[in-house]
Coordinates of C-alpha atoms and ligand atoms in Angstrom, one line a residue:
M907 CA 5.5 -2.0 16.9
L908 CA 8.8 -2.2 19.0
G909 CA 6.7 -3.7 22.0
R910 CA 5.7 -6.7 19.5
D911 CA 9.2 -7.3 18.6
V912 CA 10.5 -7.3 22.2
M913 CA 7.8 -10.0 23.1
A914 CA 9.1 -12.0 20.2
A915 CA 12.7 -11.8 21.3
A916 CA 12.1 -12.3 25.1
D917 CA 12.0 -16.1 26.4
D918 CA 9.6 -15.4 29.5
A919 CA 7.8 -12.2 29.1
V920 CA 4.5 -10.7 30.3
G921 CA 3.2 -8.3 27.6
L922 CA 0.5 -5.7 28.3
T923 CA -1.4 -3.8 25.7
R924 CA -2.7 -0.4 26.1
S925 CA -6.1 -1.8 26.6
E926 CA -4.7 -4.1 29.4
L927 CA -2.8 -1.1 31.2
D928 CA -2.7 2.6 30.9
V929 CA 0.8 4.0 31.8
T930 CA -0.8 7.1 32.8
D931 CA -2.5 5.4 35.9
A932 CA 0.2 5.1 38.5
R933 CA -2.1 2.8 40.8
A934 CA -2.8 0.6 37.8
V935 CA 0.9 0.4 36.5
D936 CA 1.9 -0.3 40.3
H937 CA -0.7 -3.3 40.6
A938 CA 0.1 -4.7 37.2
V939 CA 4.0 -4.6 38.2
R940 CA 3.4 -6.3 41.5
E941 CA 1.2 -9.0 39.6
A942 CA 3.9 -9.8 37.2
R943 CA 7.0 -9.8 39.7
P944 CA 9.3 -8.9 36.9
D945 CA 13.1 -9.1 37.0
A946 CA 12.9 -5.9 34.6
V947 CA 10.4 -4.0 32.8
V948 CA 10.6 -2.8 29.2
N949 CA 8.4 0.2 28.7
C950 CA 7.5 0.3 25.0
A951 CA 4.2 2.3 25.7
A952 CA 4.5 5.8 24.2
Y953 CA 2.6 8.8 22.5
T954 CA 4.5 8.5 19.1
N955 CA 2.5 10.9 17.0
V956 CA 5.2 13.4 16.5
D957 CA 3.0 16.0 14.6
G958 CA 0.2 15.4 16.7
A959 CA 2.2 16.3 19.9
E960 CA 2.4 19.9 18.6
A961 CA -1.3 20.5 19.2
D962 CA -1.6 18.1 22.6
E963 CA 1.7 18.4 24.2
A964 CA -0.1 17.8 27.6
T965 CA -1.1 14.4 26.6
A966 CA 2.4 13.7 24.9
T967 CA 3.9 14.4 28.2
A968 CA 1.5 12.7 30.5
V969 CA 2.5 9.2 28.5
N970 CA 6.0 10.0 27.7
G971 CA 7.1 11.8 30.7
D972 CA 4.6 10.9 33.6
G973 CA 3.8 7.6 32.2
A974 CA 7.5 6.5 31.9
G975 CA 7.9 7.6 35.5
N976 CA 5.0 5.7 36.8
V977 CA 6.7 2.4 35.2
A978 CA 10.1 3.2 36.4
A979 CA 8.8 3.9 39.9
A980 CA 6.4 0.7 40.1
A981 CA 9.8 -1.2 38.8
A982 CA 11.8 0.3 41.4
A983 CA 9.4 -0.4 44.2
L984 CA 10.1 -4.3 43.6
G985 CA 13.9 -3.5 42.9
A986 CA 13.3 -4.4 39.2
F987 CA 15.3 -3.0 36.5
V988 CA 13.7 -0.6 33.9
V989 CA 14.6 -0.3 30.1
Q990 CA 13.0 3.0 28.8
P991 CA 13.3 3.6 24.9
S992 CA 14.0 7.3 23.9
T993 CA 14.6 9.2 20.8
D994 CA 17.1 11.2 18.7
Y995 CA 14.5 13.9 18.6
V996 CA 15.8 14.9 22.0
F997 CA 18.7 16.6 20.1
D998 CA 18.4 19.8 18.3
G999 CA 19.8 18.4 14.9
E1000 CA 22.6 21.3 14.6
K1001 CA 25.6 18.9 14.8
R1002 CA 27.1 17.5 11.8
E1003 CA 28.8 14.4 13.2
P1004 CA 27.0 11.6 15.3
Y1005 CA 25.6 12.5 18.7
I1006 CA 26.9 10.5 21.7
E1007 CA 25.3 10.3 25.1
T1008 CA 27.1 13.2 26.5
D1009 CA 26.1 15.7 23.8
P1010 CA 23.7 18.2 25.3
T1011 CA 20.0 17.7 24.7
G1012 CA 17.7 20.5 23.0
P1013 CA 14.5 19.1 21.8
R1014 CA 12.8 21.3 19.1
S1015 CA 9.5 19.4 19.3
A1016 CA 6.9 18.9 21.7
Y1017 CA 7.3 15.1 21.1
G1018 CA 11.2 15.4 22.0
R1019 CA 10.6 17.5 24.9
S1020 CA 8.0 14.9 26.2
K1021 CA 10.5 11.9 25.8
L1022 CA 13.2 13.9 27.5
A1023 CA 10.8 14.5 30.4
G1024 CA 10.6 10.6 30.4
E1025 CA 14.4 10.3 30.7
W1026 CA 14.5 12.6 33.6
A1027 CA 11.7 10.9 35.5
V1028 CA 13.1 7.6 34.8
A1029 CA 16.5 8.5 36.1
E1030 CA 15.1 10.2 39.0
L1031 CA 12.7 7.5 40.2
N1032 CA 14.8 4.2 39.5
P1033 CA 18.4 4.1 39.9
R1034 CA 18.3 0.5 38.0
H1035 CA 17.6 2.0 34.5
V1036 CA 18.9 2.2 31.1
I1037 CA 17.6 4.9 28.6
V1038 CA 18.0 3.7 25.2
R1039 CA 18.0 6.5 22.6
T1040 CA 17.2 5.1 19.1
S1041 CA 16.0 6.5 15.9
W1042 CA 14.0 6.0 12.5
L1043 CA 12.1 2.8 13.6
F1044 CA 10.8 0.4 11.0
G1045 CA 9.3 -3.0 11.5
M1046 CA 6.2 -5.2 11.1
G1047 CA 4.0 -4.2 14.1
G1048 CA 3.1 -0.6 13.2
K1049 CA 2.8 2.4 11.1
N1050 CA 6.4 3.5 10.0
F1051 CA 8.1 5.3 7.0
A1052 CA 9.3 1.9 5.0
N1053 CA 5.7 0.4 5.3
T1054 CA 4.3 3.7 4.1
M1055 CA 6.7 4.0 1.1
L1056 CA 5.9 0.3 -0.1
G1057 CA 2.2 1.3 0.1
L1058 CA 2.8 4.1 -2.6
D1059 CA 2.9 4.0 -6.4
G1060 CA 4.6 7.6 -7.2
P1061 CA 5.6 9.8 -8.4
L1062 CA 7.0 10.9 -5.1
K1063 CA 9.3 13.8 -3.7
V1064 CA 11.1 12.6 -0.3
V1065 CA 12.8 15.0 2.1
D1066 CA 16.6 14.8 1.3
D1067 CA 18.0 17.4 4.1
Q1068 CA 17.3 15.2 7.0
V1069 CA 19.8 12.6 7.9
G1070 CA 19.5 9.8 10.8
S1071 CA 19.9 6.2 11.2
P1072 CA 17.1 3.9 10.4
T1073 CA 16.7 1.0 12.9
Y1074 CA 14.9 -2.3 12.4
T1075 CA 12.6 -2.9 15.4
A1076 CA 13.6 -6.4 15.3
H1077 CA 17.4 -5.9 16.0
L1078 CA 16.7 -3.3 18.4
A1079 CA 14.2 -5.5 20.5
E1080 CA 17.1 -7.9 20.8
A1081 CA 19.5 -5.4 22.2
L1082 CA 16.7 -4.3 24.7
V1083 CA 16.3 -7.8 26.1
E1084 CA 19.8 -8.1 26.5
L1085 CA 20.1 -4.8 28.2
A1086 CA 17.2 -5.8 30.3
G1087 CA 19.9 -8.0 32.2
G1088 CA 21.0 -5.0 33.8
R1089 CA 24.8 -4.5 32.5
L1090 CA 24.5 -0.9 31.6
T1091 CA 23.0 1.9 33.6
G1092 CA 22.4 5.4 32.5
V1093 CA 21.8 6.6 29.1
V1094 CA 23.0 4.7 25.8
H1095 CA 22.5 5.3 22.1
V1096 CA 21.3 2.1 20.0
A1097 CA 20.6 2.5 16.4
G1098 CA 21.1 1.1 12.9
A1099 CA 24.5 1.5 11.8
G1100 CA 25.3 3.9 8.9
E1101 CA 23.3 6.8 8.0
C1102 CA 21.1 8.2 5.2
S1103 CA 18.2 10.9 4.1
W1104 CA 14.9 10.0 4.1
Y1105 CA 15.3 10.2 0.2
E1106 CA 18.3 7.8 0.3
F1107 CA 16.3 5.5 2.7
A1108 CA 13.2 5.6 0.2
R1109 CA 15.5 4.8 -2.8
A1110 CA 17.0 1.8 -1.1
I1111 CA 13.5 0.7 0.1
F1112 CA 12.1 0.6 -3.6
E1113 CA 15.4 -0.8 -4.9
R1114 CA 15.4 -3.9 -2.6
A1115 CA 11.9 -4.5 -2.9
E1116 CA 12.4 -4.3 -6.6
R1117 CA 9.8 -1.4 -7.3
D1118 CA 9.9 0.8 -10.0
V1119 CA 8.7 4.1 -8.3
E1120 CA 9.6 7.5 -10.0
I1121 CA 11.1 9.4 -6.9
A1122 CA 12.9 12.8 -6.4
P1123 CA 14.5 14.4 -3.6
C1124 CA 13.1 17.6 -1.9
T1125 CA 13.9 20.0 1.0
T1126 CA 12.1 20.1 4.4
E1127 CA 10.7 23.6 3.3
E1128 CA 8.9 22.0 0.4
Y1129 CA 7.5 19.5 2.9
P1130 CA 6.1 21.6 5.9
R1131 CA 5.1 19.7 8.9
P1132 CA 3.5 20.8 12.3
A1133 CA 6.5 19.7 14.3
P1134 CA 10.4 20.6 13.3
R1135 CA 12.5 17.7 12.7
P1136 CA 16.4 17.6 13.5
K1137 CA 18.3 18.3 10.2
Y1138 CA 20.8 15.8 11.4
S1139 CA 20.4 13.1 14.4
V1140 CA 22.7 10.3 13.8
L1141 CA 23.3 8.3 17.0
R1142 CA 26.6 6.7 17.9
S1143 CA 27.7 5.3 21.3
A1144 CA 30.6 6.2 23.2
V1145 CA 29.6 3.8 26.1
P1146 CA 31.9 1.0 26.3
H1147 CA 30.4 -2.4 25.3
A1148 CA 27.1 -0.7 24.1
P1149 CA 25.0 -3.0 21.8
A1150 CA 26.1 -2.4 18.2
L1151 CA 23.4 -3.1 15.7
P1152 CA 23.8 -4.2 12.1
D1153 CA 23.6 -1.6 9.4
W1154 CA 20.2 -0.3 8.5
R1155 CA 20.7 -1.7 4.9
D1156 CA 20.7 -5.1 6.6
G1157 CA 17.9 -4.2 8.6
L1158 CA 16.0 -3.1 5.5
E1159 CA 16.8 -6.5 3.9
A1160 CA 15.5 -8.4 7.0
Y1161 CA 12.4 -6.5 7.2
L1162 CA 11.6 -7.0 3.6
M1163 CA 12.0 -10.8 4.3
E1164 CA 10.0 -10.7 7.3
R1165 CA 7.3 -8.8 5.3
A1166 CA 7.3 -11.3 2.5
V1167 CA 6.9 -14.4 4.7
A1168 CA 4.0 -12.8 6.4
R1169 CA 1.9 -12.1 3.4
Ligands
LIG203 N1 8.8 5.2 15.8 C1 10.1 5.7 15.7 O1 10.5 6.0 14.7 C2 10.7 5.8 16.9 C3 11.9 6.5 16.9 C4 12.6 6.7 18.0 C5 12.4 6.2 19.5 N2 11.0 5.5 19.5 C6 10.4 5.4 20.7 O2 10.5 3.7 20.6 C7 9.5 3.4 21.4 C8 8.4 2.5 20.6 O3 8.0 3.3 19.6 P1 6.9 2.4 18.5 O4 7.4 3.0 17.3 O5 6.9 0.9 18.6 O6 5.5 3.1 19.0 P2 3.9 2.6 18.6 O7 4.0 1.6 17.6 O8 3.4 4.0 18.5 O9 3.7 2.1 20.1 C9 3.5 2.6 21.0 C10 2.4 1.9 21.7 O10 2.0 2.6 23.2 C11 0.6 2.5 23.0 N3 0.1 3.8 24.3 C12 -0.2 5.0 23.8 N4 -0.6 5.4 24.9 C13 -0.5 4.7 25.9 C14 -0.8 4.6 27.4 N5 -1.1 5.8 27.8 N6 -0.7 3.6 28.0 C15 -0.1 2.2 27.6 N7 0.0 2.2 26.4 C16 0.1 3.3 25.5 C17 0.1 2.6 21.8 O11 -1.0 2.3 21.7 P3 -2.0 3.1 20.7 O12 -1.7 2.6 19.4 O13 -3.5 2.4 20.8 O14 -2.0 4.5 20.9 C18 1.0 1.7 21.1 O15 0.6 0.5 21.2 C19 8.9 4.7 22.0 O16 9.2 4.8 23.4 C20 9.2 5.6 21.1 O17 9.1 7.0 21.6 C21 10.3 5.6 18.1

């Protein structure tokens, strides 16, 4: 999903799909990076099945941890910068105000642990890196909450006690391409401005899509899932000159427009 929008946002980029490059294959990654001779690599490959990772943490870690390390090391061998997306799920969700870059991590899920392993690998293997933590992605190129909601007719119950910042992938992609220029190093939080619960997000989706769907709030307990989710994972940046994205509602508006044009 994000990779598609990064390709659209970049002027001159080589995009590789999973069938063209498996990031867990260090030699293949090294070869592909040498072929392309990039100034920067944006690693959008990831194991993103949050619930699936609970039963298969080894695969999640191979892709999100070791795979991210392979990409970072291959870029480092050529002196290239690396941009590594990460996630709000590296936090435990116990805070009640936005998480900044220096807050202690404490992932509660296998997916969160695998992404944190990726952060550490990238930082260790390539000094020229930026780790971009983001959250609640929605966009045109893949499975996501907004697209799922729009496929349902209701009545629905949606979780109201998990709060985060929905982020439109086209907005994030522009920031990633800009950061690929190498002006920031280390960890930076980049997510849609504002915050909401999944229930509030769903309501906004139906309202703005002018869909009359019956929807009610529920608790996480009423909707058990294999992987625990943070109760609160709003991201803010304390890094000077970090990219600031538009409000998530503007992202939603732009997404619905992009969706309508594509239909
Ligand atoms: N989605 C979110 O809400 C969210 C939130 C915060 C952070 N992020 C992070 O943002 C980034 C982009 O996420 P996304 O939502 O765009 O994910 P996505 O749509 O699931 O895309 C991930 C891509 O990686 C591919 N992939 C999986 N294993 C691979 C491997 N071994 N080698 C090469 N490619 C592989 C997948 O291929 P297949 O489809 O064939 O498996 C898929 O094309 C990830 O780093 C993710 O952790 C996502």
